[in-house]
Short mmCIF file of C-alpha atoms and ligand atoms in Angstrom, two decimals:
data_model
loop_
_atom_site.label_atom_id
_atom_site.label_comp_id
_atom_site.label_asym_id
_atom_site.label_seq_id
_atom_site.Cartn_x
_atom_site.Cartn_y
_atom_site.Cartn_z
CA UNK A 171 2.35 17.20 -21.84
CA UNK A 172 1.71 16.02 -25.43
CA UNK A 173 0.14 18.55 -27.73
CA UNK A 174 -3.01 16.53 -28.74
CA UNK A 175 -6.40 17.16 -27.37
CA UNK A 176 -8.46 14.41 -25.61
CA UNK A 177 -11.67 16.16 -26.52
CA UNK A 178 -11.31 16.74 -30.19
CA UNK A 179 -9.08 15.39 -33.08
CA UNK A 180 -9.37 18.64 -34.89
CA UNK A 181 -11.58 16.98 -37.74
CA UNK A 182 -15.44 17.38 -36.88
CA UNK A 183 -16.29 14.21 -39.26
CA UNK A 184 -13.71 12.13 -37.29
CA UNK A 185 -14.76 13.52 -33.91
CA UNK A 186 -18.39 12.25 -34.85
CA UNK A 187 -17.26 8.86 -35.76
CA UNK A 188 -15.35 8.60 -32.46
CA UNK A 189 -18.30 9.87 -30.55
CA UNK A 190 -20.53 6.95 -32.11
CA UNK A 191 -17.77 4.59 -31.59
CA UNK A 192 -17.56 5.58 -27.82
CA UNK A 193 -21.41 5.16 -27.62
CA UNK A 194 -21.06 1.59 -28.99
CA UNK A 195 -18.42 0.98 -26.75
CA UNK A 196 -20.38 2.01 -23.73
CA UNK A 197 -23.22 -0.32 -25.06
CA UNK A 198 -20.93 -3.24 -25.24
CA UNK A 199 -21.13 -3.41 -29.18
CA UNK A 200 -17.50 -3.77 -29.71
CA UNK A 201 -17.62 -4.98 -33.31
CA UNK A 202 -19.54 -1.68 -34.18
CA UNK A 203 -16.99 0.36 -31.98
CA UNK A 204 -14.04 -1.17 -33.48
CA UNK A 205 -15.35 -0.35 -37.07
CA UNK A 206 -16.25 3.25 -36.20
CA UNK A 207 -12.84 3.80 -34.39
CA UNK A 208 -11.05 2.29 -37.69
CA UNK A 209 -13.01 4.83 -39.70
CA UNK A 210 -12.02 7.68 -37.27
CA UNK A 211 -8.37 6.66 -37.77
CA UNK A 212 -8.71 6.62 -41.38
CA UNK A 213 -9.17 10.52 -41.02
CA UNK A 214 -7.15 11.20 -38.22
CA UNK A 215 -4.24 8.38 -38.23
CA UNK A 216 -2.12 10.20 -35.54
CA UNK A 217 -4.75 11.05 -33.08
CA UNK A 218 -3.86 8.75 -29.78
CA UNK A 219 -7.36 8.74 -28.14
CA UNK A 220 -8.77 6.82 -31.37
CA UNK A 221 -6.11 4.16 -31.12
CA UNK A 222 -6.63 3.98 -27.46
CA UNK A 223 -10.38 3.49 -27.91
CA UNK A 224 -9.78 0.83 -30.53
CA UNK A 225 -7.77 -1.09 -28.13
CA UNK A 226 -10.53 -1.01 -25.71
CA UNK A 227 -12.91 -2.48 -28.32
CA UNK A 228 -10.36 -5.17 -29.09
CA UNK A 229 -10.17 -5.98 -25.46
CA UNK A 230 -13.85 -6.19 -25.33
CA UNK A 231 -13.64 -8.81 -28.16
CA UNK A 232 -10.73 -10.50 -26.45
CA UNK A 233 -8.55 -9.62 -29.25
CA UNK A 234 -5.54 -8.89 -27.14
CA UNK A 235 -2.77 -9.01 -29.92
CA UNK A 236 -4.96 -6.26 -31.97
CA UNK A 237 -5.33 -4.50 -28.79
CA UNK A 238 -1.66 -4.55 -27.93
CA UNK A 239 -0.77 -3.13 -31.49
CA UNK A 240 -3.20 -0.19 -30.98
CA UNK A 241 -1.61 0.46 -27.60
CA UNK A 242 1.93 0.37 -28.75
CA UNK A 243 0.88 2.94 -31.41
CA UNK A 244 -0.59 5.28 -28.74
CA UNK A 245 2.88 4.94 -27.02
CA UNK A 246 4.76 5.86 -30.13
CA UNK A 247 2.52 8.84 -30.56
CA UNK A 248 2.58 9.90 -26.85
CA UNK A 249 5.58 8.48 -25.03
CA UNK A 250 4.68 10.26 -21.79
CA UNK A 251 1.49 8.10 -21.97
CA UNK A 252 -1.02 10.45 -20.79
CA UNK A 253 -3.76 8.03 -21.59
CA UNK A 254 -2.38 5.06 -19.77
CA UNK A 255 -1.69 2.72 -22.69
CA UNK A 256 0.71 1.05 -20.50
CA UNK A 257 -1.71 0.46 -17.91
CA UNK A 258 -4.11 -1.57 -20.48
CA UNK A 259 -0.90 -3.36 -21.75
CA UNK A 260 -0.44 -4.69 -17.98
CA UNK A 261 -4.02 -5.55 -17.63
CA UNK A 262 -4.16 -7.88 -20.83
CA UNK A 263 -0.98 -9.30 -19.41
CA UNK A 264 1.42 -8.33 -22.29
CA UNK A 265 3.51 -6.12 -19.86
CA UNK A 266 4.55 -5.67 -16.22
CA UNK A 267 2.35 -3.41 -14.06
CA UNK A 268 3.32 0.12 -14.48
CA UNK A 269 1.79 3.71 -13.77
CA UNK A 270 2.98 6.38 -16.26
CA UNK A 271 3.40 9.74 -14.31
CA UNK A 272 1.54 11.62 -16.93
CA UNK A 273 -1.43 9.32 -16.88
CA UNK A 274 -1.57 9.62 -12.99
CA UNK A 275 -1.37 13.57 -13.09
CA UNK A 276 -3.88 13.90 -15.88
CA UNK A 277 -6.26 11.31 -13.98
CA UNK A 278 -6.06 13.44 -10.71
CA UNK A 279 -6.02 16.83 -12.36
CA UNK A 280 -9.38 15.98 -13.96
CA UNK A 281 -10.66 14.40 -10.75
CA UNK A 282 -9.50 17.02 -8.21
CA UNK A 283 -12.59 19.29 -8.32
CA UNK A 284 -15.00 16.43 -7.10
CA UNK A 285 -12.27 14.28 -5.37
CA UNK A 286 -13.31 14.78 -1.71
CA UNK A 287 -16.97 14.78 -2.25
CA UNK A 288 -16.97 11.67 -4.61
CA UNK A 289 -14.33 9.61 -2.71
CA UNK A 290 -15.52 10.26 0.89
CA UNK A 291 -19.45 10.28 0.50
CA UNK A 292 -19.85 8.11 -2.68
CA UNK A 293 -16.94 5.64 -2.40
CA UNK A 294 -16.82 5.73 1.69
CA UNK A 295 -13.28 6.33 1.62
CA UNK A 296 -11.63 6.39 5.10
CA UNK A 297 -7.94 5.43 4.71
CA UNK A 298 -6.81 8.66 6.42
CA UNK A 299 -8.93 8.21 9.45
CA UNK A 300 -7.86 4.67 9.83
CA UNK A 301 -4.43 5.15 9.31
CA UNK A 302 -4.59 7.89 12.05
CA UNK A 303 -6.49 5.65 14.33
CA UNK A 304 -3.63 3.03 14.05
CA UNK A 305 -1.11 5.72 14.96
CA UNK A 306 -2.98 6.77 18.04
CA UNK A 307 -3.01 3.03 19.10
CA UNK A 308 0.65 2.96 18.70
CA UNK A 309 1.54 6.52 20.45
CA UNK A 310 -1.29 7.16 22.37
CA UNK A 311 -3.97 10.13 22.12
CA UNK A 312 -1.37 12.75 22.82
CA UNK A 313 0.87 11.51 19.72
CA UNK A 314 2.94 14.21 18.33
CA UNK A 315 5.03 14.42 15.24
CA UNK A 316 7.66 17.40 14.48
CA UNK A 317 7.77 16.79 10.79
CA UNK A 318 5.68 14.60 8.69
CA UNK A 319 5.78 13.86 4.85
CA UNK A 320 2.51 13.08 3.14
CA UNK A 321 3.42 10.93 -0.13
CA UNK A 322 0.79 11.40 -2.87
CA UNK A 323 -1.14 13.86 -0.56
CA UNK A 324 -3.69 14.69 -2.85
CA UNK A 325 -6.32 17.23 -1.63
CA UNK A 326 -4.87 16.86 1.78
CA UNK A 327 -7.37 14.52 3.66
CA UNK A 328 -4.32 12.91 5.59
CA UNK A 329 -3.48 16.34 6.93
CA UNK A 330 -6.99 16.86 8.21
CA UNK A 331 -7.06 13.52 9.88
CA UNK A 332 -3.89 14.37 11.78
CA UNK A 333 -4.75 17.92 12.47
CA UNK A 334 -3.30 19.00 15.73
CA UNK A 335 -0.74 16.30 15.99
CA UNK A 336 2.04 17.36 13.56
CA UNK A 337 3.99 20.60 13.77
CA UNK A 338 5.09 20.72 9.93
CA UNK A 339 3.52 18.55 7.15
CA UNK A 340 5.20 18.65 3.75
CA UNK A 341 3.09 17.06 0.97
CA UNK A 342 4.16 15.80 -2.64
CA UNK A 343 1.97 14.77 -5.52
CA UNK A 344 2.05 14.31 -9.20
CA UNK A 345 -1.28 16.22 -9.62
CA UNK A 346 -1.14 19.95 -9.79
CA UNK A 347 -4.95 19.96 -9.43
CA UNK A 348 -4.83 17.89 -6.44
CA UNK A 349 -1.95 20.07 -4.92
CA UNK A 350 -4.20 23.32 -5.42
CA UNK A 351 -7.02 21.89 -3.31
CA UNK A 352 -4.33 21.11 -0.53
CA UNK A 353 -3.05 24.42 -0.85
CA UNK A 354 -6.26 26.04 -0.21
CA UNK A 355 -6.78 23.84 2.77
CA UNK A 356 -3.94 25.45 4.34
CA UNK A 357 -2.68 22.36 6.35
CA UNK A 358 0.71 21.91 4.65
CA UNK A 359 3.92 24.06 5.18
CA UNK A 360 5.31 22.88 1.93
CA UNK A 361 3.72 21.31 -1.07
CA UNK A 362 5.84 20.08 -3.91
CA UNK A 363 4.47 18.75 -7.54
CA UNK A 364 6.75 15.74 -8.17
CA UNK A 365 6.96 11.88 -8.47
CA UNK A 366 7.27 10.59 -4.96
CA UNK A 367 10.53 8.59 -5.42
CA UNK A 368 12.16 11.33 -7.24
CA UNK A 369 11.16 13.51 -4.24
CA UNK A 370 12.17 11.26 -1.47
CA UNK A 371 15.81 10.95 -3.48
CA UNK A 372 16.14 14.46 -3.10
CA UNK A 373 15.35 15.06 0.63
CA UNK A 374 18.03 14.87 3.39
CA UNK A 375 18.38 11.85 5.70
CA UNK A 376 16.55 11.87 8.95
CA UNK A 377 14.42 14.88 8.08
CA UNK A 378 11.04 13.38 9.06
CA UNK A 379 9.67 11.64 12.23
CA UNK A 380 6.50 10.46 10.16
CA UNK A 381 5.88 9.34 6.53
CA UNK A 382 2.37 8.78 5.21
CA UNK A 383 0.97 7.32 1.97
CA UNK A 384 -3.01 6.71 1.97
CA UNK A 385 -4.41 5.18 -1.08
CA UNK A 386 -1.24 5.98 -3.21
CA UNK A 387 0.56 2.83 -3.41
CA UNK A 388 -2.20 1.35 -5.85
CA UNK A 389 -0.45 3.55 -8.32
CA UNK A 390 3.27 2.59 -7.44
CA UNK A 391 4.17 -0.89 -8.49
CA UNK A 392 7.62 -1.22 -7.09
CA UNK A 393 7.41 -0.19 -3.44
CA UNK A 394 11.02 -1.49 -2.59
CA UNK A 395 12.99 1.45 -3.64
CA UNK A 396 10.10 3.95 -1.98
CA UNK A 397 10.35 1.89 1.34
CA UNK A 398 14.26 2.25 1.03
CA UNK A 399 14.14 6.17 0.40
CA UNK A 400 11.38 6.39 3.14
CA UNK A 401 13.70 4.64 5.80
CA UNK A 402 16.62 6.93 4.77
CA UNK A 403 14.64 10.01 5.46
CA UNK A 404 13.04 9.06 8.82
CA UNK A 405 14.81 9.36 12.03
CA UNK A 406 15.38 6.36 14.04
CA UNK A 407 12.08 5.20 15.49
CA UNK A 408 10.03 7.25 12.92
CA UNK A 409 6.74 5.74 11.65
CA UNK A 410 5.76 5.15 8.15
CA UNK A 411 1.85 4.49 7.87
CA UNK A 412 0.44 3.61 4.47
CA UNK A 413 -2.35 1.58 2.92
CA UNK A 414 -2.15 -0.96 -0.07
CA UNK A 415 -4.71 -2.52 -2.34
CA UNK A 416 -4.20 -6.28 -2.01
CA UNK A 417 -4.78 -9.63 -3.82
CA UNK A 418 -4.60 -13.05 -2.87
CA UNK A 419 -1.78 -14.32 -4.91
CA UNK A 420 1.91 -13.37 -5.09
CA UNK A 421 3.62 -10.40 -6.12
CA UNK A 422 2.35 -7.28 -7.80
CA UNK A 423 -0.43 -7.34 -10.37
CA UNK A 424 -2.32 -4.81 -12.49
CA UNK A 425 -6.05 -5.14 -11.47
CA UNK A 426 -9.02 -4.87 -13.56
CA UNK A 427 -9.85 -1.65 -11.88
CA UNK A 428 -6.53 -0.19 -13.40
CA UNK A 429 -4.82 -0.05 -10.15
CA UNK A 430 -1.77 -1.97 -8.59
CA UNK A 431 -2.53 -4.82 -6.14
CA UNK A 432 0.24 -5.88 -3.79
CA UNK A 433 0.57 -9.23 -1.95
CA UNK A 434 0.96 -8.18 1.70
CA UNK A 435 3.74 -10.76 2.22
CA UNK A 436 5.99 -9.05 -0.63
CA UNK A 437 5.41 -5.67 1.15
CA UNK A 438 6.63 -7.17 4.64
CA UNK A 439 9.70 -8.50 2.81
CA UNK A 440 10.46 -5.01 1.32
CA UNK A 441 9.84 -3.41 4.67
CA UNK A 442 12.16 -5.58 6.55
CA UNK A 443 14.79 -5.20 3.89
CA UNK A 444 14.49 -1.53 3.99
CA UNK A 445 15.23 -1.44 7.77
CA UNK A 446 11.57 -1.35 9.21
CA UNK A 447 9.93 -3.08 12.04
CA UNK A 448 6.30 -4.08 11.50
CA UNK A 449 4.39 -2.54 14.28
CA UNK A 450 0.85 -3.12 12.83
CA UNK A 451 -0.66 -4.74 9.79
CA UNK A 452 -4.49 -4.57 9.33
CA UNK A 453 -6.40 -6.28 6.73
CA UNK A 454 -9.19 -3.76 6.07
CA UNK A 455 -10.92 -2.11 3.14
CA UNK A 456 -10.71 1.58 2.95
CA UNK A 457 -12.92 2.26 -0.12
CA UNK A 458 -15.72 0.69 -1.98
CA UNK A 459 -15.79 0.19 -5.93
CA UNK A 460 -19.29 0.10 -7.44
CA UNK A 461 -20.66 -0.78 -3.94
CA UNK A 462 -18.14 -3.65 -3.22
CA UNK A 463 -15.42 -3.23 -0.52
CA UNK A 464 -11.94 -2.96 -2.09
CA UNK A 465 -9.66 -5.65 -0.39
CA UNK A 466 -6.82 -3.80 1.41
CA UNK A 467 -4.51 -3.60 4.13
CA UNK A 468 -2.83 -0.87 6.44
CA UNK A 469 0.83 -0.94 7.45
CA UNK A 470 2.49 0.76 10.39
CA UNK A 471 6.30 0.62 10.29
CA UNK A 472 8.91 1.86 12.41
CA UNK A 473 12.34 2.61 11.35
CA UNK A 474 14.55 0.22 13.26
C1 LIG B 555 -6.41 8.25 -4.33
S1 LIG B 555 -5.26 9.59 -4.06
C2 LIG B 555 -5.13 9.68 -2.52
C3 LIG B 555 -4.92 11.13 -1.88
C4 LIG B 555 -4.56 11.20 -0.37
N1 LIG B 555 -3.38 10.52 -0.08
C5 LIG B 555 -5.88 10.91 0.24
O1 LIG B 555 -5.48 10.12 1.10
O2 LIG B 555 -6.68 11.52 0.30
C6 LIG B 555 -3.89 9.22 -4.86
C7 LIG B 555 -3.01 10.45 -4.99
O3 LIG B 555 -1.64 10.11 -5.18
C8 LIG B 555 -1.02 10.65 -6.18
N2 LIG B 555 0.00 9.87 -7.02
C9 LIG B 555 -0.06 8.72 -7.40
N3 LIG B 555 1.18 8.08 -7.79
C10 LIG B 555 2.02 9.09 -7.33
C11 LIG B 555 3.52 9.18 -7.42
N4 LIG B 555 4.03 8.17 -8.01
N5 LIG B 555 4.13 10.21 -7.09
C12 LIG B 555 3.36 11.18 -6.58
N6 LIG B 555 1.83 11.14 -6.35
C13 LIG B 555 1.31 10.27 -6.82
C14 LIG B 555 -2.23 10.99 -7.09
O4 LIG B 555 -1.96 12.21 -7.93
C15 LIG B 555 -3.32 11.34 -6.34
O5 LIG B 555 -3.34 12.64 -5.73
#
């Protein structure tokens, strides 16, 4: 993790200007915000949050070239990209969709303590239950798995949805904060803090008869290698159940909600190329955003 704090620049006057700028940003007064962030940067030119905030003010004024310049400055100061400058660059269309590991880890570390309550109650999140329902349809009420791998397991809601149906559950996640909550739940035999593709590559072939990814692929732009590795670690006939956030166009885009949206047709093609048979595909929203259902789809694949 980089050494800068997101809460303070270390200069009280600069912090005050930054806070005023932030308030102007919230109010939609982008010109004032831009001016205040520029003043902040005169005092603390190497503080990434001020460059990041300046970029947001520029985007508010549709000044994308200036925003991109500020975002490249953030990346130069913090190559790990804890703030997600690359996500904003993709949003304004100056770069391909990408999700920096440090950004995802920091986002969910901060979210972890209130994740379950906020997501399930306020955002009506139900991907784990809906995916479990699909598996029930496929395998019957007495379905049973010897070894499951939960990719982006978060706090463990997927393990709860499948309780009693899995002998051993492994979970992998980028966020140590989320894993702490999952560990406290006691449903996983093994939890690993890692990026999921790298983790999959290190697992032996045919080690699992079930792989899961609930509301995770909206943080993973390129699913082709993930599907390939998932197929490798599954036994023949093993299932891979996951959700995606969708869009009506082609390919993969970075949405205005800072999440990756996949075209279902692309996912189907990747799945087939990886050696999966499509067992079920359901168009369904599993979460709301500001009261509006988020377009999505569930996939249930079987290793051919
Ligand atoms: C919205 S949460 C969903 C958590 C859980 N699957 C559930 O259904 O409650 C997304 C989780 O995916 C993790 N994540 C996102 N991208 C990841 C990646 N490339 N590797 C590992 N974990 C990732 C995040 O840290 C976060 O915990």
